[in-house]
Amino acid sequence: MAAATAEARPLPLRRQRAFVLLCGEQIAGSVGRQVTALAVALLAVTDLDTGPFGAAAVLALTYLPGALLSPFAGVLVDRVRLRRLLVVVTAAQALVVGSVPLANALGGIGRPQLYGVAVVSGALTFTLSVALQAALPRVVGPARLLAANSALTGARTAGLIGGPALGGVLVGILGPAPALLAGSAAYAIEALLLLALPAALNDPAEPRGAQSPTALLRTGLEVVRGEPRLRRMVLAGAGLNLGSGAAGALLVYYATRDLALSAWQLGISYAVHSAATLAGVGVAGRFARTAGLWSATRICALLAGGAVFLVPAAALGPAFPLLLGYQACYGLAVTVWAISMTTLQQLTTPEGMQGRVAGFVQAALLGTVPVGALAGGALAAGIGNVPVLLGSAVVALLAAASLWTPGVSRPAAVAARTPEPGSSAPR
């Protein structure tokens, strides 16, 4: 297996060809997703005049497939040739996104096609996410997962910074629909990078026909329910996403209407969030090795939940510094939390079950994002932004605090593979 090869030849990650390809794939895919998200949103608002609900529906339809289909995607990931699946999914993504400028050139795009693109693109995106989580342990081996997850998050963040800027320029010059050609091209580059991954990834983790799909789903769910730390991380993450999702959905409207912040102030606040994310990538490995993965996950979840209180506090002033503080604290804490949680999840998962476990975890985490966003918007229309933002912060903090309740012992599978505090994981 690729993991055995990685352990037999302890090359630095930056010299490991398969891992470098994954980093390139993360950059290309992140740029593609950012350009696509911006262009589709503007297409819905400007060209198709869908109104506020239509724009929100596009976002919800993008997340909905991940919430509903991720467990089934996990079964697929564990049963098929993984490299082939990665390539097929990204190539299909390029075609789906490319269908929008094609339809526009042939006479125009309607709302049904736009909503269909949002659904299919979302399904492909989250299938790819599950597949990549399953592929990483096979590429780098368990001892390097923390460093690898940190590096991949950094590569993905580079795309998050450059993607919106590129999308904005292209939309301004070409218009929303033609700009999606750039998103399609980025997905095509991603597919080529994945095609160059080692052929060993095509060995299925679960032999075809060994169990029925229903049985495979059940075994994946049993792992999530049976590992105390994994179960609690999923529940806490779902609650944290519920609260922060509601706050995030209201943030722009609240900042411009209630706080009277200008566009340049909002831009600076998002730039601070990006910088904090990069800082989180830089400190995640060292902090998790020093404190331990479980402690790092708990501490950073609590910091992320507490940071949400800075959003309603901005109504009391000074608004702009408090909003910058929120973006800095939340961006840093949630990045380290996500890296630590993902690594602990991968180390906890039994061999051959990475796809199924990642699918159930992803479904739980994604399902609360649109729920929080839609519920927050609906409640804010009736009782105002500040009470809803305060309630969202309470939900996020209580969810994070649930990780600190006693009664979870150290799982044997993780104890055998997790670097101890103070030790140095291979790079």
XYZ file of C-alpha atoms in Angstrom:
427
model
C 0.000 0.000 0.000
C 1.011 3.628 -0.459
C 1.092 4.177 3.311
C 3.602 1.365 3.764
C 5.760 2.854 1.039
C 5.610 6.277 2.701
C 6.771 4.818 6.024
C 9.544 2.777 4.397
C 10.889 5.871 2.631
C 10.586 8.757 5.114
C 11.065 11.563 2.598
C 10.038 15.076 3.664
C 6.498 15.800 2.552
C 7.673 18.524 0.189
C 9.711 15.893 -1.692
C 6.959 13.294 -1.810
C 5.500 13.494 -5.312
C 1.997 12.253 -4.464
C 1.636 14.744 -1.623
C 2.884 17.634 -3.760
C 0.246 16.683 -6.332
C -2.423 16.811 -3.620
C -1.245 20.291 -2.601
C -1.513 21.449 -6.201
C -4.945 19.887 -6.448
C -6.053 21.778 -3.336
C -4.967 25.106 -4.810
C -6.611 24.458 -8.193
C -9.816 23.095 -6.645
C -10.069 25.952 -4.151
C -9.689 28.552 -6.906
C -12.310 26.735 -8.978
C -14.781 26.627 -6.110
C -14.297 30.291 -5.192
C -14.673 31.534 -8.762
C -17.722 29.296 -9.232
C -19.396 30.350 -5.983
C -18.971 34.054 -6.702
C -20.047 33.833 -10.348
C -23.094 31.650 -9.605
C -24.227 33.935 -6.784
C -23.916 37.038 -8.955
C -25.602 35.254 -11.861
C -28.571 34.457 -9.619
C -28.851 38.014 -8.301
C -28.063 40.088 -11.401
C -28.873 38.135 -14.554
C -31.738 35.988 -13.274
C -33.047 38.393 -10.603
C -33.911 35.581 -8.198
C -34.237 37.921 -5.219
C -32.982 37.269 -1.672
C -34.720 33.908 -1.319
C -33.422 32.679 -4.670
C -29.870 33.648 -3.746
C -30.221 31.865 -0.408
C -31.693 28.845 -2.198
C -28.595 28.557 -4.400
C -26.407 28.437 -1.274
C -28.687 25.920 0.453
C -28.808 23.685 -2.630
C -25.013 23.671 -2.735
C -24.779 22.348 0.832
C -27.805 20.038 0.768
C -26.193 17.189 -1.255
C -23.272 17.074 1.169
C -25.619 16.763 4.121
C -27.738 14.035 2.515
C -25.337 12.070 0.315
C -21.973 12.121 2.117
C -22.504 8.753 3.903
C -23.316 7.102 0.567
C -20.304 8.795 -0.991
C -18.226 7.253 1.803
C -19.430 3.759 0.882
C -18.546 4.456 -2.741
C -15.084 5.717 -1.779
C -14.302 2.552 0.187
C -15.484 0.193 -2.585
C -14.176 1.641 -5.871
C -10.827 2.509 -7.408
C -10.001 5.699 -5.523
C -7.777 7.481 -8.044
C -10.280 6.799 -10.814
C -13.101 8.175 -8.662
C -11.124 11.344 -7.876
C -10.466 11.986 -11.559
C -14.032 11.231 -12.682
C -15.542 13.512 -10.030
C -13.314 16.486 -10.858
C -13.716 16.007 -14.618
C -17.498 15.908 -14.153
C -17.244 19.083 -12.091
C -15.464 20.824 -14.968
C -18.243 19.783 -17.366
C -21.077 20.782 -15.036
C -19.644 24.242 -14.354
C -18.721 24.656 -18.017
C -22.330 23.995 -19.034
C -23.336 27.425 -17.721
C -21.248 29.584 -20.100
C -22.126 27.165 -22.912
C -25.854 27.592 -22.280
C -25.371 31.333 -21.979
C -23.633 31.451 -25.356
C -26.403 29.382 -26.957
C -29.223 31.595 -25.808
C -29.262 32.023 -22.062
C -29.463 30.106 -18.795
C -32.638 29.679 -16.761
C -33.243 29.182 -13.080
C -33.787 25.392 -13.346
C -30.347 24.908 -14.875
C -28.719 27.195 -12.301
C -30.336 25.325 -9.419
C -29.411 22.015 -11.053
C -25.790 23.110 -11.383
C -25.776 24.101 -7.697
C -27.082 20.666 -6.639
C -24.811 18.581 -8.877
C -21.757 20.724 -8.206
C -22.379 20.464 -4.463
C -22.712 16.675 -4.667
C -19.454 16.386 -6.620
C -17.608 18.779 -4.292
C -18.491 16.883 -1.140
C -17.880 13.475 -2.732
C -14.393 14.714 -3.599
C -13.901 15.934 -0.025
C -14.708 12.485 1.400
C -12.468 10.781 -1.149
C -9.510 13.049 -0.391
C -9.858 12.461 3.362
C -9.700 8.719 2.657
C -6.759 9.097 0.268
C -4.464 11.129 2.519
C -3.641 8.390 5.089
C -2.781 6.060 2.196
C -0.478 8.648 0.646
C 1.488 9.887 3.676
C 0.966 7.256 6.406
C -0.492 7.869 9.889
C 2.633 9.431 11.439
C 2.541 12.345 9.001
C -1.170 13.095 8.997
C -0.957 16.156 11.256
C 1.733 17.830 9.146
C -0.020 16.794 5.933
C -3.416 18.146 6.999
C -1.777 21.439 8.010
C -0.004 21.747 4.655
C -3.136 20.911 2.657
C -5.128 23.482 4.622
C -2.459 26.049 3.776
C -2.655 25.170 0.085
C -6.443 25.383 0.180
C -6.246 28.765 1.933
C -4.039 30.105 -0.859
C -6.893 29.355 -3.238
C -9.402 30.953 -0.866
C -7.388 34.174 -0.970
C -6.713 34.291 -4.704
C -9.951 32.732 -5.952
C -12.399 35.524 -5.009
C -10.051 38.190 -6.384
C -9.706 36.324 -9.671
C -13.445 35.711 -9.804
C -14.219 39.367 -9.135
C -11.919 40.533 -11.930
C -13.313 38.019 -14.419
C -16.929 38.779 -13.533
C -16.229 42.496 -13.896
C -14.658 42.033 -17.334
C -16.652 39.159 -18.837
C -19.826 38.867 -16.782
C -20.888 36.064 -14.394
C -21.624 33.310 -16.907
C -18.468 33.607 -19.069
C -16.354 33.897 -15.910
C -17.342 30.327 -15.054
C -15.031 29.164 -17.854
C -12.174 29.928 -15.449
C -13.806 27.782 -12.785
C -14.235 24.946 -15.270
C -10.576 25.257 -16.340
C -9.434 25.101 -12.698
C -11.387 21.873 -12.184
C -9.845 20.419 -15.356
C -6.349 21.182 -14.012
C -7.373 19.546 -10.725
C -8.413 16.391 -12.606
C -5.043 16.208 -14.395
C -3.159 16.520 -11.091
C -5.241 13.740 -9.542
C -4.671 11.551 -12.598
C -0.926 11.678 -11.837
C -1.399 10.167 -8.338
C 0.066 6.684 -7.692
C -1.816 3.758 -9.217
C -1.761 2.049 -5.791
C -4.680 4.292 -4.801
C -6.833 2.285 -7.192
C -6.779 -0.678 -4.782
C -10.237 -0.604 -3.128
C -10.214 -0.365 0.669
C -13.238 -2.700 0.841
C -13.365 -5.643 -1.622
C -16.340 -5.343 -3.952
C -19.196 -7.564 -2.891
C -17.769 -8.304 0.565
C -20.730 -6.559 2.242
C -23.929 -4.975 1.047
C -24.066 -1.162 0.820
C -26.509 -1.134 3.744
C -24.112 -3.159 5.879
C -21.244 -0.871 4.920
C -23.275 2.171 5.942
C -24.086 0.525 9.257
C -20.454 -0.292 10.024
C -19.411 3.312 9.293
C -22.099 4.661 11.594
C -21.093 2.190 14.310
C -17.531 3.549 14.268
C -18.754 7.137 14.678
C -21.136 6.147 17.470
C -18.749 3.733 19.143
C -15.682 5.980 19.453
C -16.493 8.384 22.324
C -14.172 11.165 21.186
C -15.234 10.944 17.576
C -18.910 10.996 18.517
C -18.465 14.017 20.743
C -16.382 15.887 18.163
C -19.117 15.373 15.583
C -21.880 16.597 17.888
C -19.837 19.582 19.071
C -18.827 20.458 15.513
C -22.436 20.296 14.348
C -23.512 22.658 17.123
C -20.597 24.989 16.480
C -21.491 25.127 12.786
C -25.149 25.745 13.656
C -24.312 28.820 15.729
C -21.520 30.187 13.558
C -23.545 29.453 10.407
C -26.362 31.676 11.636
C -23.901 34.412 12.583
C -22.064 34.139 9.265
C -25.286 34.376 7.253
C -26.205 37.653 8.972
C -22.725 39.153 9.145
C -22.676 41.244 5.961
C -26.233 42.548 6.400
C -25.634 43.284 10.101
C -22.294 45.000 9.479
C -23.636 47.270 6.746
C -27.105 48.059 8.151
C -26.686 47.973 11.937
C -22.999 48.857 12.289
C -22.828 51.165 9.237
C -19.485 49.751 8.167
C -18.259 50.574 4.683
C -17.304 48.133 1.964
C -13.583 48.681 2.510
C -13.965 47.888 6.215
C -15.755 44.640 5.354
C -12.999 43.818 2.885
C -10.327 44.385 5.516
C -12.204 42.212 7.998
C -12.269 39.292 5.540
C -8.600 39.845 4.764
C -7.891 39.576 8.499
C -9.796 36.282 8.545
C -7.631 34.958 5.697
C -4.452 36.050 7.475
C -5.659 34.384 10.694
C -6.338 31.188 8.760
C -2.765 31.187 7.459
C -1.523 31.786 11.002
C -3.632 28.839 12.167
C -2.008 26.630 9.538
C 1.397 27.699 10.824
C 0.758 26.944 14.496
C -1.590 23.939 14.218
C 1.082 21.266 14.021
C 3.244 22.560 16.848
C 0.296 23.290 19.124
C -1.333 19.894 18.538
C 1.938 18.051 19.145
C 2.545 20.037 22.345
C -0.946 19.867 23.803
C -2.080 16.629 22.136
C -4.691 16.336 19.386
C -7.629 15.905 21.748
C -6.678 18.894 23.914
C -5.995 21.057 20.860
C -9.425 20.170 19.459
C -11.193 21.025 22.712
C -9.289 24.277 23.374
C -9.717 25.653 19.866
C -13.397 24.717 19.658
C -13.975 26.685 22.868
C -12.034 29.684 21.526
C -13.963 29.602 18.242
C -17.313 29.440 20.040
C -16.347 32.285 22.368
C -15.173 34.446 19.464
C -18.707 34.528 18.020
C -19.756 36.744 20.961
C -17.622 39.534 19.489
C -20.127 39.874 16.623
C -23.148 41.010 18.723
C -20.757 42.890 21.035
C -19.845 45.100 18.069
C -23.296 46.700 18.374
C -22.092 48.245 21.634
C -18.910 49.577 19.988
C -16.238 50.050 18.884
C -17.734 48.107 15.986
C -14.861 47.849 13.516
C -12.129 46.739 15.986
C -14.463 44.160 17.538
C -15.367 42.759 14.139
C -11.658 42.520 13.277
C -11.119 40.752 16.589
C -13.828 38.254 15.723
C -12.337 37.495 12.305
C -8.848 37.094 13.771
C -9.835 34.924 16.749
C -12.368 32.798 14.896
C -10.178 32.309 11.830
C -7.191 31.196 13.908
C -9.115 28.968 16.327
C -11.379 27.261 13.813
C -8.424 26.446 11.540
C -6.466 24.697 14.287
C -9.683 22.996 15.443
C -10.428 21.657 11.959
C -6.882 20.381 11.399
C -6.711 18.692 14.808
C -10.194 17.186 14.516
C -9.616 15.836 10.999
C -6.297 14.271 12.000
C -7.806 12.682 15.111
C -10.706 11.375 13.021
C -8.334 9.774 10.499
C -6.222 8.203 13.244
C -9.302 6.861 15.023
C -10.840 5.298 11.919
C -10.058 1.598 11.333
C -8.182 0.701 8.172
C -10.392 0.431 5.115
C -13.196 2.584 6.559
C -11.897 6.122 6.011
C -14.508 6.927 3.365
C -17.528 5.812 5.371
C -16.471 7.540 8.581
C -15.545 10.748 6.732
C -18.916 10.635 4.983
C -20.927 10.457 8.205
C -18.799 13.144 9.876
C -19.132 15.446 6.878
C -22.898 14.936 6.690
C -23.304 15.892 10.349
C -21.095 18.962 10.076
C -22.599 20.217 6.818
C -26.226 19.604 7.692
C -26.316 22.302 10.350
C -24.780 25.063 8.181
C -27.828 25.776 5.956
C -30.153 25.145 8.906
C -28.341 27.776 10.948
C -28.200 30.218 8.049
C -31.890 29.929 7.131
C -33.088 29.891 10.746
C -30.914 32.877 11.621
C -32.240 34.875 8.702
C -35.859 34.023 9.468
C -35.550 34.871 13.172
C -33.645 38.089 12.512
C -36.499 39.317 10.317
C -38.814 39.062 13.340
C -36.723 39.959 16.399
C -33.705 41.758 14.971
C -30.091 40.911 14.257
C -28.478 41.403 17.668
C -30.697 38.970 19.655
C -30.224 36.287 16.994
C -26.459 36.848 16.886
C -26.298 36.613 20.670
C -28.294 33.385 20.626
C -26.056 32.019 17.885
C -22.995 32.722 20.009
C -24.562 30.925 22.971
C -25.304 27.870 20.815
C -21.755 27.810 19.425
C -20.141 28.157 22.850
C -22.342 25.528 24.523
C -21.602 23.080 21.712
C -17.853 23.634 22.099
C -18.097 23.363 25.882
C -19.662 19.904 25.552
C -16.191 18.599 24.657
C -15.058 19.421 28.201
C -17.545 17.213 30.024
C -15.795 14.275 31.732
C -16.032 10.591 30.946
C -14.026 9.958 27.765
C -11.047 7.643 27.994
C -8.180 7.637 25.525
C -9.051 5.254 22.642
C -6.477 2.533 22.113
C -6.306 3.069 18.343
C -5.433 6.719 18.804
C -3.105 6.103 21.718
C -1.013 3.840 19.535
C -0.600 6.362 16.735
C -1.002 9.899 18.102
C 2.243 11.815 18.817
C 2.587 12.454 22.521
C 2.855 16.034 23.817
C 6.374 17.257 23.287
C 7.236 14.643 20.682
C 8.038 15.483 17.086
C 6.010 13.909 14.323
C 7.916 13.164 11.141
C 7.823 15.780 8.407
